[in-house]
Backbone as a ProteinNet text record, in pm:
[ID]
protein_1_A
[PRIMARY]
MSTDFSNIQTANKATIKILWKNKAQETLTCHFNPEKYTITRTIGWQPQAIKGGDTPATEFTGGGPSTTQLTLLFDTSLESTATDVRSITKKLWDAARIETGGSDPIKTPPNVMFSWGTNWAYEAVITSLSEEFIYFNRDGLPLRSNVTIGLQQIKDDDSFGRQNPTSGAIEGDIYIVREGDRLDLIAARAYKKPGMWRSIAEFNGIDSPGSLRPGQRLIIPPAKR
[TERTIARY]
1570	1453.3	1339	1222	1107.7	1046.3	977.5	912.3	768.3	721.1	583.7	494.8	398.9	308.6	168.4	154.9	22.1	-48.2	28	-33.4	-47.7	-68.3	-75.4	-180	-298.8	-408	-396.7	-309.4	-300.3	-161.2	-90.4	44.6	41.2	138.1	147.9	196.6	118.7	157.8	206.2	313.9	365.6	266.1	258.4	168.7	242.7	197.4	245.6	123.8	118.8	8.3	53.7	-26.9	3.7	-67.3	10.3	-43.2	-75.1	-179.2	-220.2	-261.3	-229.8	-269.1	-408.8	-446.5	-569	-678.6	-657.7	-762.1	-740.5	-831.1	-825.5	-698	-641.4	-523.1	-556.5	-456.4	-472.4	-371.4	-412	-321.5	-305.1	-181.1	-148.6	-92.1	-160.7	-113.1	-26.3	95.2	188.8	140.2	145.4	105.3	199.2	328.3	430	520.1	552.7	646.1	783.8	860.3	993.8	1083.9	1165.9	1263.1	1373.7	1407.9	1512.8	1497.4	1564.7	1570.4	1705.3	1747.1	1875.9	1854.3	1918.9	1910.2	2046.4	2047.5	2171.1	2151	2251.9	2245.8	2379.6	2374.6	2496.3	2522	2647.4	2688.2	2782.1	2750.1	2825.7	2953.8	3067.5	3197.7	3271.2	3319.4	3388.5	3535.3	3628.8	3770.8	3811.7	3893.4	3944	4096.7	4154.7	4300.5	4370.1	4479.3	4562.1	4697.1	4736	4861.9	4978.1	5055.2	5171.2	5142.1	5016.3	4980.1	4939.5	4961.5	4923.1	4778.7	4731.3	4596.1	4504.1	4398.3	4309.6	4224.2	4185.7	4087.3	3949.7	3857.4	3722.3	3622.4	3526.2	3421.1	3286.9	3210.9	3080	2981.9	2915.7	2823.3	2677.2	2651.1	2512.1	2482.9	2377.8	2338.4	2256.4	2274	2195.1	2073.8	1982.1	1861.8	1892.4	1813	1821.8	1746.4	1801.2	1734.5	1716.1	1612	1579.7	1552.2	1601	1567.8	1516.4	1404	1346.3	1273.1	1255.8	1185.2	1060.3	947.4	818.4	763.1	711.3	653.3	501.8	445.3	300.1	257.9	148.1	107.9	-43.4	-99	-243.1	-276.6	-177.9	-197.6	-290.1	-309.7	-393.1	-539.1	-570	-708	-789.5	-918.3	-1004.1	-1012.5	-1002.6	-1002.9	-870.6	-809.8	-680.3	-690.4	-603.1	-599.5	-459.9	-451.7	-323.9	-260.7	-141.3	-76.2	-49.2	-44	-20.9	-136.7	-255	-367.6	-346.7	-261.7	-228.7	-114.5	-10.2	110.1	95.2	-13.3	-35.4	-34.1	-79.2	-81.6	59.3	158.1	295.3	345.1	313.9	357.5	290	163.7	95.1	161.7	208.4	270.6	408.9	463.6	595.4	582.4	459.3	436	388.5	403.9	362.3	211.2	170.5	27.9	-32.5	-142	-208.3	-319.5	-369.4	-477.7	-426.7	-519.7	-483	-430.8	-411.7	-369.2	-220.6	-148.4	-4.6	66.1	141.9	208.1	321.8	377	486.1	427.7	433.2	375.1	483.1	451.2	544.5	468.5	537.4	472.9	434.6	341.5	299.3	403.2	395.6	471.4	406.3	481.6	427.9	468.2	393.4	425.2	437.5	558.9	580.5	570.7	485.3	465.2	473.1	528.4	534.5	506.8	388.4	350.2	349.1	390.7	395.6	537.3	634.8	775.2	839	773.9	840.4	738.2	746.8	666.5	760	759.1	865.1	803.9	796.8	743.1	855	827	933.7	876.2	966.9	929.5	991.4	925.5	978	1085.1	1204.6	1314.7	1344.6	1303.1	1323.7	1220.5	1187.9	1086	1111.7	1113.6	1125.1	1041	990.9	903.7	949	976.9	1018.6	904.6	854.3	744.1	802.7	758.7	825.2	731.8	601.3	510.3	391.2	347.2	241.6	143.3	20.6	-71.6	-49.4	-130.4	-109.2	-120.7	-196	-216.3	-113	-14.1	89.7	54.3	-54.9	-95	-3.9	61.8	152	73.2	108.3	38.6	127	254.8	346.7	460.8	497.5	606.8	681.3	808	889.9	903	865.4	877.2	989	1091.7	1201.2	1179.3	1173.8	1137.9	1245.5	1282.7	1375.9	1300.4	1325.1	1257.1	1359.9	1327.7	1414.6	1336.9	1391.8	1329.1	1308.6	1192.5	1166.9	1137.3	1120.3	1097	1179.7	1235.8	1304.7	1205.3	1247.9	1158.5	1243.2	1226.1	1307.4	1283.7	1168.8	1139.4	1200.8	1262.7	1316.4	1422.8	1411.9	1515.8	1504.7	1395.3	1381.3	1367.4	1386.1	1394.2	1259.2	1266.3	1152.2	1067.5	936.8	856.6	811.6	824.7	779.9	886.6	888.9	982.9	923.7	978.6	931.3	832.3	787.3	700.5	556.1	511.1	370.2	315.1	188.1	123.9	150.5	202.4	232	370.2	460	594.1	699.5	824.6	939.6	977.9	1004.5	1047.7	1186.4	1275.8	1410.5	1413.4	1445.2	1444.6	1553	1516.5	1610	1636.9	1740.2	1774.4	1656.3	1620.1	1510.4	1373.6	1362.9	1233.2	1183.9	1051.1	986.3	869.9	834	726.4	594.4	564.7	438.3	435.1	550.5	556.2	541.4	604.5	593.7	449	382.9	243.3	153.1	182.2	101.4	110.8	229.5	247.6	185.4	201.3	152.9	1.9	-53.8	-195.8	-277.2	-205.1	-267.9	-323.2	-268.2	-308.7	-183.6	-131.2	-9.2	-21.7	-143.3	-163	-141.8	-132.5	-112.3	34.1	119	260.3	276.6	180.1	189.8	180.1	98	87.4	221	290.2	421.1	520.7	518.3	611.8	589.2	462.9	431.9	469.2	438.6	465.1	614.1	695.1	839.6	916	841.8	906.5	986	936.5	1005.4	945.5	1026.7	979.8	990.4	1089.4	1111.4	1094.6	993.1	970.2	1089.9	1173.8	1287.9	1411.8	1398.9	1517.3	1543.8	1469.6	1492.3	1632	1690	1822.7	1823.1	1894.9	1901.1	1947.4	1879.9	1911.2	1830.6	1760.7	1679.1	1562.1	1528.9	1418.3	1293.7	1184.1	1055.4	954.7	874.9	761.9	641.4	575.8	455.6	336.3	276.3	168.1	42.2	-38.8	-165.6	-253.4	-326.7	-418.2	-530.2	-573.6	-686.5	-810.7	-880.9	-1000.2	-1124.1
6126.9	6213.8	6147.4	6141.6	6075.7	6167.2	6106.9	6181.2	6208.6	6329.2	6367	6324.2	6238.2	6187.8	6247.6	6352.4	6402.5	6466.2	6504.9	6574.5	6486	6357.7	6263.5	6305.8	6341.6	6369.2	6506.5	6596.2	6730.9	6759.5	6653.8	6671.8	6759.9	6851.7	6938.7	6858.9	6858	6789.2	6890.7	6857.7	6942.9	6945.7	7058.7	7073.9	7142.1	7114.6	7185.4	7245.6	7377.4	7447.2	7485.4	7449.4	7480.6	7610.2	7714.1	7848.1	7871.3	7802	7818.7	7963	8012.9	8149.2	8152.7	8046.2	8050.2	7957.1	7898.7	7816.4	7810.9	7748.1	7745.7	7677.2	7731.3	7671.5	7534.9	7447.1	7312.8	7292.4	7216.1	7186.3	7035.5	6990.8	6849.8	6833.6	6757.4	6731.1	6606.6	6619.7	6507.5	6398.6	6274.2	6163.9	6149.8	6172.4	6164.4	6286.8	6344.5	6456.2	6408.4	6495.2	6452.6	6419.5	6317.4	6279.3	6383.6	6442.8	6544.6	6623.3	6737.1	6812.4	6882.4	6916.5	6981.1	7117.5	7219.2	7355.6	7396.4	7453.4	7499.6	7642	7723.8	7861.6	7896	7952.7	7994.3	8142.6	8178.5	8317.3	8356	8466.6	8504.6	8582.2	8521.5	8587.9	8566.7	8674.5	8668.2	8705.1	8614.6	8650.4	8758	8851	8960	8953.6	8936.1	8923.7	9051.9	9034	9145	9133.8	9238.3	9236.6	9213.7	9109.2	9078.8	8999.2	8962.1	8887	8744.1	8652.9	8513.6	8486.6	8560.7	8537.9	8649.4	8616.5	8720.7	8781.1	8905.5	8966.6	8909.6	8923.4	8872.9	8986.8	8983.3	9085.1	9017	9069.7	9013.6	9051.4	8952.9	8977.3	8956.1	8924.9	8908.7	8769.8	8761.1	8633.3	8550.9	8420.8	8330.9	8280.4	8213.7	8163.2	8044.2	8029.2	7909	7795.7	7676.7	7559.2	7456.5	7379.8	7277	7146.5	7037.6	6905.4	6821	6755.1	6670.2	6554.4	6448.5	6329.4	6309.9	6289.2	6272.2	6134.2	6069.7	5936.2	5947.5	5886.6	5880.4	5733.7	5705.2	5565.6	5554.4	5464.4	5440.5	5297.5	5221.4	5079.6	5053.1	5153	5132.3	5169.3	5216.2	5249.8	5122.5	5131.2	5013	4962.4	5052.2	5015.9	5057.6	4966.3	4995.6	5116.7	5213.9	5335.7	5354.3	5382.6	5407.9	5531.5	5517.7	5631.5	5744.1	5711.3	5813.7	5912.7	5872.6	5965.2	6075.8	6050.3	6149.8	6238.8	6177	6252.3	6322.8	6295.6	6359.2	6511.4	6564	6709.6	6768.3	6696	6744.8	6741.1	6632.6	6621.8	6728.2	6757.6	6864	6999.1	7019.1	7146.4	7162.6	7055.7	7062.4	7085.2	7105.2	7128.3	7271.3	7317.4	7454	7467.4	7574.1	7599.6	7657.2	7603.5	7650.9	7748.4	7817.4	7911.9	8047.7	8140.7	8274.4	8359.1	8488.3	8583.5	8612.4	8560.3	8585.3	8519.9	8598.1	8539.3	8444.4	8459.3	8372.1	8263.7	8140.4	8029.8	7962.4	7939.8	7875.3	7779.2	7687.3	7609.5	7702.4	7660.3	7745.8	7750.7	7856.5	7859	7764.3	7723.2	7639.8	7698.9	7666.2	7708.3	7584.4	7557.2	7445.8	7499.2	7438.3	7482.4	7363.2	7388.5	7284	7349.6	7325.1	7387.5	7539.1	7606.6	7752.4	7805.1	7716.7	7758.1	7773.7	7724.3	7727.5	7737.9	7845.4	7861.7	7915.6	7853.7	7875	7876.2	7995	8001.8	7974.8	7886.6	7836.9	7790.8	7748.6	7677.3	7537.4	7441.9	7305.6	7297.8	7254.8	7243.4	7098.8	7004.5	6862.7	6780	6665.9	6579.3	6436.3	6343.8	6201.8	6121.8	6009.1	5926	5780.8	5722.7	5582.4	5501.9	5404	5320.9	5201.3	5183.6	5086.4	4980.1	4989.1	4886.4	4875.7	4750.2	4726	4622.1	4624	4516.1	4397.9	4296.5	4175	4198.4	4300.7	4329	4426.8	4460	4551.5	4698.4	4729.1	4868	4932.6	5043.5	5106.2	5172.4	5135.1	5186.6	5274.2	5274.5	5352.1	5403.7	5529.5	5585.7	5692.3	5708.3	5818.3	5921.6	6044.9	6153.5	6246	6258	6350.4	6476.4	6589.7	6715.4	6819.8	6891.4	7003.1	7133.6	7227.5	7356.7	7469	7575.4	7693.4	7815.4	7882.6	7998.9	8110.1	8175.5	8287.2	8416.7	8407.2	8526.4	8518.1	8633.1	8637.1	8610.1	8530.4	8494.8	8469	8551.6	8538.5	8407.3	8344	8217.9	8098.2	8120.7	8007.4	7934.2	7802.4	7721.6	7704.4	7747.1	7721.2	7573.3	7533.4	7390.8	7323.5	7194.6	7106.3	7126	7161.9	7191.9	7070.5	6950.8	6833.2	6727.6	6646.6	6535.2	6427.1	6305.8	6197.8	6110.2	6005.7	5906	5947.5	6028.4	6061.6	5999.2	5973.7	5905.5	5979.1	5906.5	5964.7	6024.2	5993.2	6049.7	5940.5	5985.1	5896.5	5894.1	5776.6	5762.9	5699.3	5759.2	5706.9	5622.2	5494.5	5401.2	5439.5	5435.3	5462.2	5334.4	5338.5	5224.2	5188.2	5059.6	5013.1	5020.2	5074.1	5081.9	4943.1	4925.6	4804.7	4847.5	4761.2	4796.4	4821.1	4741.6	4761.4	4894.8	4938.2	5067.4	5182.6	5167.3	5270.2	5280.8	5164.6	5164.1	5226.5	5199.7	5257.1	5409.2	5461	5605.9	5669.6	5602.4	5659.6	5647.3	5531.9	5505.6	5488.9	5481.9	5446.8	5304.5	5219.9	5079.8	4995.5	4932	4851.9	4742.3	4686.9	4577.3	4615	4744.3	4787.5	4783.6	4721.5	4708	4629.1	4539.4	4459.9	4548.4	4654.5	4744.8	4812	4853.2	4916.5	4816.1	4692.9	4589.7	4556.1	4535.5	4497.9	4608.6	4732.7	4845.4	4863.5	4831.3	4851.3	4723.4	4615.1	4490.8	4425.5	4434.6	4377.2	4240.3	4136.5	4000.4	3963.9	4017.6	3985.1	4110.6	4114.8	4234.5	4271.5	4174.1	4201.6	4247.4	4274.9	4307.8	4457.3	4538.8	4683.3	4717.8	4819.3	4864.3	5016.7	5072.6	5218.3	5284.6	5392.3	5463.8	5417.9	5304.5	5254.1	5348.3	5369.6	5457.2	5374.3	5413.6	5348	5449.1	5406	5487.2	5447.8	5545.9	5520.3	5539.4	5430.6	5445.9	5500.4	5576	5621.6	5503.1	5517.1	5410.5	5398.7	5276.5	5256.5	5314.5	5396.9	5464.5	5380.8
-2190.4	-2184.5	-2259.6	-2200.5	-2263.4	-2367.7	-2463.4	-2571	-2535.5	-2562.8	-2534.9	-2650.6	-2623	-2727	-2711.1	-2632.3	-2600	-2719.3	-2822.9	-2936	-3058.1	-3038	-3150.8	-3253.1	-3207.5	-3299.3	-3365	-3312.5	-3365.7	-3422.1	-3460.3	-3512.6	-3637.2	-3645.1	-3761.9	-3881.3	-3986.1	-4107.9	-4211	-4277.7	-4383.9	-4499.6	-4567.2	-4681.7	-4796.4	-4916	-5034.7	-5102.7	-5107.8	-5173.9	-5315.1	-5412.7	-5551.8	-5588.1	-5620.6	-5640.3	-5788.2	-5833.9	-5973.3	-6000.5	-6118.6	-6156	-6214.8	-6286.6	-6366.3	-6315.6	-6197.9	-6138.8	-5987.9	-5917.3	-5770.9	-5722	-5616.6	-5557.5	-5498.5	-5498.4	-5443.1	-5330.4	-5229.2	-5118.7	-5105.5	-5105.1	-5086	-4945.5	-4861.7	-4726.5	-4727.2	-4676	-4676.2	-4580.6	-4623.5	-4537.6	-4419.3	-4443.1	-4338.3	-4350.5	-4237	-4239.3	-4282.7	-4349.4	-4394	-4277.2	-4296	-4193.6	-4183.7	-4296.3	-4300.5	-4429.6	-4436.5	-4560.5	-4567.8	-4688.8	-4711.5	-4773.4	-4716.2	-4766.3	-4821.5	-4941.2	-5004	-5053.4	-5033.9	-5084.6	-5149.7	-5268.2	-5336.9	-5311.5	-5297.4	-5275.9	-5389.1	-5455.3	-5574.5	-5543.3	-5572.6	-5563	-5694.1	-5753.1	-5881.7	-5862.6	-5897.2	-5883.3	-5982.2	-5932.9	-6015.9	-6015.5	-6133.8	-6143.1	-6097.6	-6024.3	-5979.8	-6048.8	-6117.9	-6191.2	-6095.7	-6124.8	-6043.7	-5918.9	-5897.7	-5777.5	-5809.3	-5715.1	-5734.5	-5694.1	-5595.5	-5544	-5590.7	-5665.1	-5716.3	-5606.3	-5626.9	-5538.6	-5573.3	-5482.3	-5508.1	-5498.4	-5590.1	-5593.9	-5570.3	-5475.9	-5444.9	-5553.8	-5610.6	-5722.1	-5684.6	-5558.2	-5514	-5462.5	-5385.5	-5328.8	-5425.9	-5422.2	-5505.3	-5428.9	-5496.8	-5429.7	-5341.2	-5237	-5154.2	-5223	-5214.3	-5269.6	-5158.4	-5169	-5070.1	-5140.8	-5084.1	-5135.4	-5019.8	-5041.5	-4938	-5002.7	-4925.4	-4971.9	-4887.3	-4953.6	-4887.1	-4918	-4814.1	-4828.5	-4837.2	-4941.1	-4956.4	-4956.4	-4885.6	-4867.6	-4864.6	-4945.9	-4947.1	-4905.9	-4856.9	-4830.8	-4712.8	-4625	-4508	-4532.1	-4652.4	-4684	-4706.4	-4679.3	-4690.9	-4834.9	-4931.5	-5072.9	-5135.5	-5209.2	-5269.7	-5361.1	-5339.2	-5419.3	-5475.9	-5602.2	-5667.5	-5605	-5548.8	-5483.2	-5582.9	-5711.1	-5812.3	-5821.1	-5775.6	-5774.9	-5671.5	-5571.5	-5470.2	-5518.9	-5570	-5608.4	-5743.4	-5814	-5945	-5933.7	-5819.5	-5802.2	-5815.1	-5761.2	-5770.6	-5914.3	-5983.8	-6123.7	-6209.7	-6180	-6254.1	-6229	-6102.7	-6066.8	-6127.8	-6181.9	-6246.8	-6397.1	-6443.8	-6586.4	-6609.4	-6732	-6765.9	-6750.4	-6682.2	-6663.4	-6791.5	-6832.4	-6954.3	-6918.8	-7020.9	-7000.3	-6956.4	-6940	-6896.8	-7010.6	-6982.9	-7086.4	-7083.9	-6984	-6974.6	-7093	-7172.5	-7290.2	-7254.1	-7133.9	-7089.9	-6998.3	-7045	-6970.2	-6885.2	-6759.9	-6667.6	-6578	-6512.5	-6406.7	-6290.7	-6206.7	-6095.8	-5983.7	-5903.3	-5778.7	-5679.2	-5578.5	-5471.5	-5337.2	-5234.3	-5098.2	-5010.9	-4963.7	-4871.9	-4730.3	-4648.7	-4510.3	-4417.9	-4298.5	-4196.3	-4062	-4008.6	-3882.6	-3895.3	-3789.9	-3790.6	-3805.7	-3817.4	-3816.2	-3953.2	-4057	-4186.4	-4297.4	-4374	-4494.7	-4601.7	-4717.7	-4815.8	-4954.3	-5020	-5155.7	-5255.1	-5349.2	-5436.2	-5569.1	-5656.5	-5777.8	-5769.5	-5831.1	-5834.3	-5942.8	-5903	-6000	-6036.4	-5954.3	-5986.9	-5912.2	-5970.1	-5911.1	-5956.6	-5861.8	-5895.3	-5797.4	-5842.4	-5758.9	-5767.1	-5651.5	-5641.8	-5580	-5651.9	-5603.7	-5528	-5403	-5315.3	-5258.2	-5284.8	-5233.2	-5327.5	-5356.1	-5453.9	-5398.7	-5453.3	-5418	-5512.5	-5500.5	-5579.5	-5728.7	-5766.1	-5908.4	-5963.5	-5881.5	-5927.8	-5914.6	-5845.4	-5825.9	-5721.4	-5752.7	-5655.6	-5541.5	-5418.9	-5301.3	-5213.7	-5238.8	-5154.2	-5240.9	-5220.2	-5298.7	-5219.8	-5254.6	-5204.8	-5315.7	-5286	-5382.9	-5337.9	-5420.3	-5391.9	-5473.1	-5403.4	-5467.9	-5441.5	-5546.1	-5534.2	-5547.3	-5456.7	-5456.2	-5461.9	-5533.6	-5538.3	-5490.5	-5393.3	-5332.6	-5435.7	-5427.3	-5517.2	-5441.6	-5308.5	-5227.6	-5101.1	-5058.9	-4930.8	-4820.2	-4722	-4612.3	-4488.9	-4386.4	-4265.7	-4193.1	-4219.3	-4149.5	-4219.6	-4337.1	-4412.3	-4331.9	-4324.5	-4263.6	-4114.9	-4050.9	-3908.5	-3883	-3758.3	-3729.3	-3738.6	-3768.4	-3771.6	-3645.9	-3656.3	-3540.1	-3462.2	-3517.7	-3444.8	-3446.6	-3345.9	-3342	-3253.8	-3264.3	-3180.1	-3252.3	-3183.2	-3245.8	-3234.9	-3326	-3333.4	-3459.8	-3459	-3570.2	-3700.7	-3799.5	-3929.1	-3940.3	-3846.1	-3847.1	-3839.8	-3838.8	-3822.9	-3675.9	-3620.8	-3481.6	-3477.9	-3400.1	-3383	-3256.2	-3271.1	-3157.1	-3057.3	-2927.2	-2819.6	-2740.2	-2660.6	-2576.7	-2487.2	-2485.4	-2401.1	-2464.7	-2586.5	-2654.1	-2693.7	-2687.2	-2738.1	-2826	-2919.4	-3011.6	-2939	-2835.7	-2766.5	-2692.4	-2639.8	-2571.4	-2670.9	-2786.6	-2889.5	-2937	-2955.8	-2999	-2893.1	-2765.3	-2657.3	-2657.6	-2684.8	-2684.4	-2809.6	-2922.5	-3047.9	-3063.2	-3026	-3048.3	-2920.3	-2805.5	-2676.8	-2678.2	-2767	-2777.9	-2799.6	-2692.7	-2707.4	-2811.7	-2827.8	-2920.8	-3066.5	-3094.8	-3233.5	-3274.3	-3189.8	-3226	-3356.3	-3382.8	-3505.9	-3630.6	-3622.6	-3737.4	-3766.7	-3660.7	-3678.2	-3734.6	-3678.1	-3724.4	-3870.9	-3909.4	-4047.2	-4143.9	-4106.5	-4195.8	-4220.4	-4118.5	-4129.2	-4162.8	-4192.8	-4232.2	-4121.4	-3996.5	-3881.3	-3851.6	-3858.5	-3832.1	-3684.8	-3617.4	-3476.5	-3391.5	-3301.2	-3219.2	-3132	-3100.1	-3013.3	-3087.5	-3217	-3297.1	-3308.4	-3233.8	-3241	-3191.9	-3252.4	-3211.4	-3200.7	-3105.3	-3091	-3220.6	-3257	-3379.7	-3499.6	-3486.8	-3597.5	-3623.4	-3749.1	-3786.8	-3813.4	-3751.1	-3772.3	-3824.6	-3921.4	-3965.2	-3881.5	-3820.3	-3741.3	-3834.1	-3884.5	-3982.9	-3916.6	-3990.6	-3935.5	-3899.1	-3789.7	-3749.3	-3850.7	-3875.3	-3966	-3903.4	-3980.7	-3928.5	-3955.2
[MASK]
+++++++++++++++++++++++++++++++++++++++++++++++++++++++++++++++++++++++++++++++++++++++++++++++++++++++++++++++++++++++++++++++++++++++++++++++++++++++++++++++++++++++++++++++++++++++++++++++++++++++++++++++++++++++++++++++++

């Protein structure tokens, strides 16, 4: 089945909105949609000993919060002027710290809202955050990083966990190579310019255009504006 590339310019990008209490909310738009995410939910069952029995009875003690872990790629290497990728991801690190100001005697980090298209909106708190720097310029300035973020649900939401609203090789996403794919064909579909296959190859560290294999993951970098 062929992939529809007609919505390249209007692809839904995941966002993280930081719900500050004492200042204006901020929205961080993800450079690339996550390739995958993991959802975990704990269910409370407490064993109750039964006199004379080997197997205890279980008592339901309530549902636990859903947690999500995902990795987001941020990249500034395609900008005309080198920009420290940390200037982009700083918003996330700020959201993992206690918010100052205001009259509330109990200080906490802000809530966040992770949204992806119209299918998933998830209000949560950040429970873990790590950043791996994977690409630098000649001066050692980090231009690309993977941010792994852990989120814990704080509100019930029937839309939580719906499927990824976009798939396929659209600009700014992950593309899974299929049998018979070539870089020039992928570039033609993503950018409508077959000659931009070199951008895909360079971004993904591909030395030989004929070395693609089915199942291989490619990042489709945004076209230089």
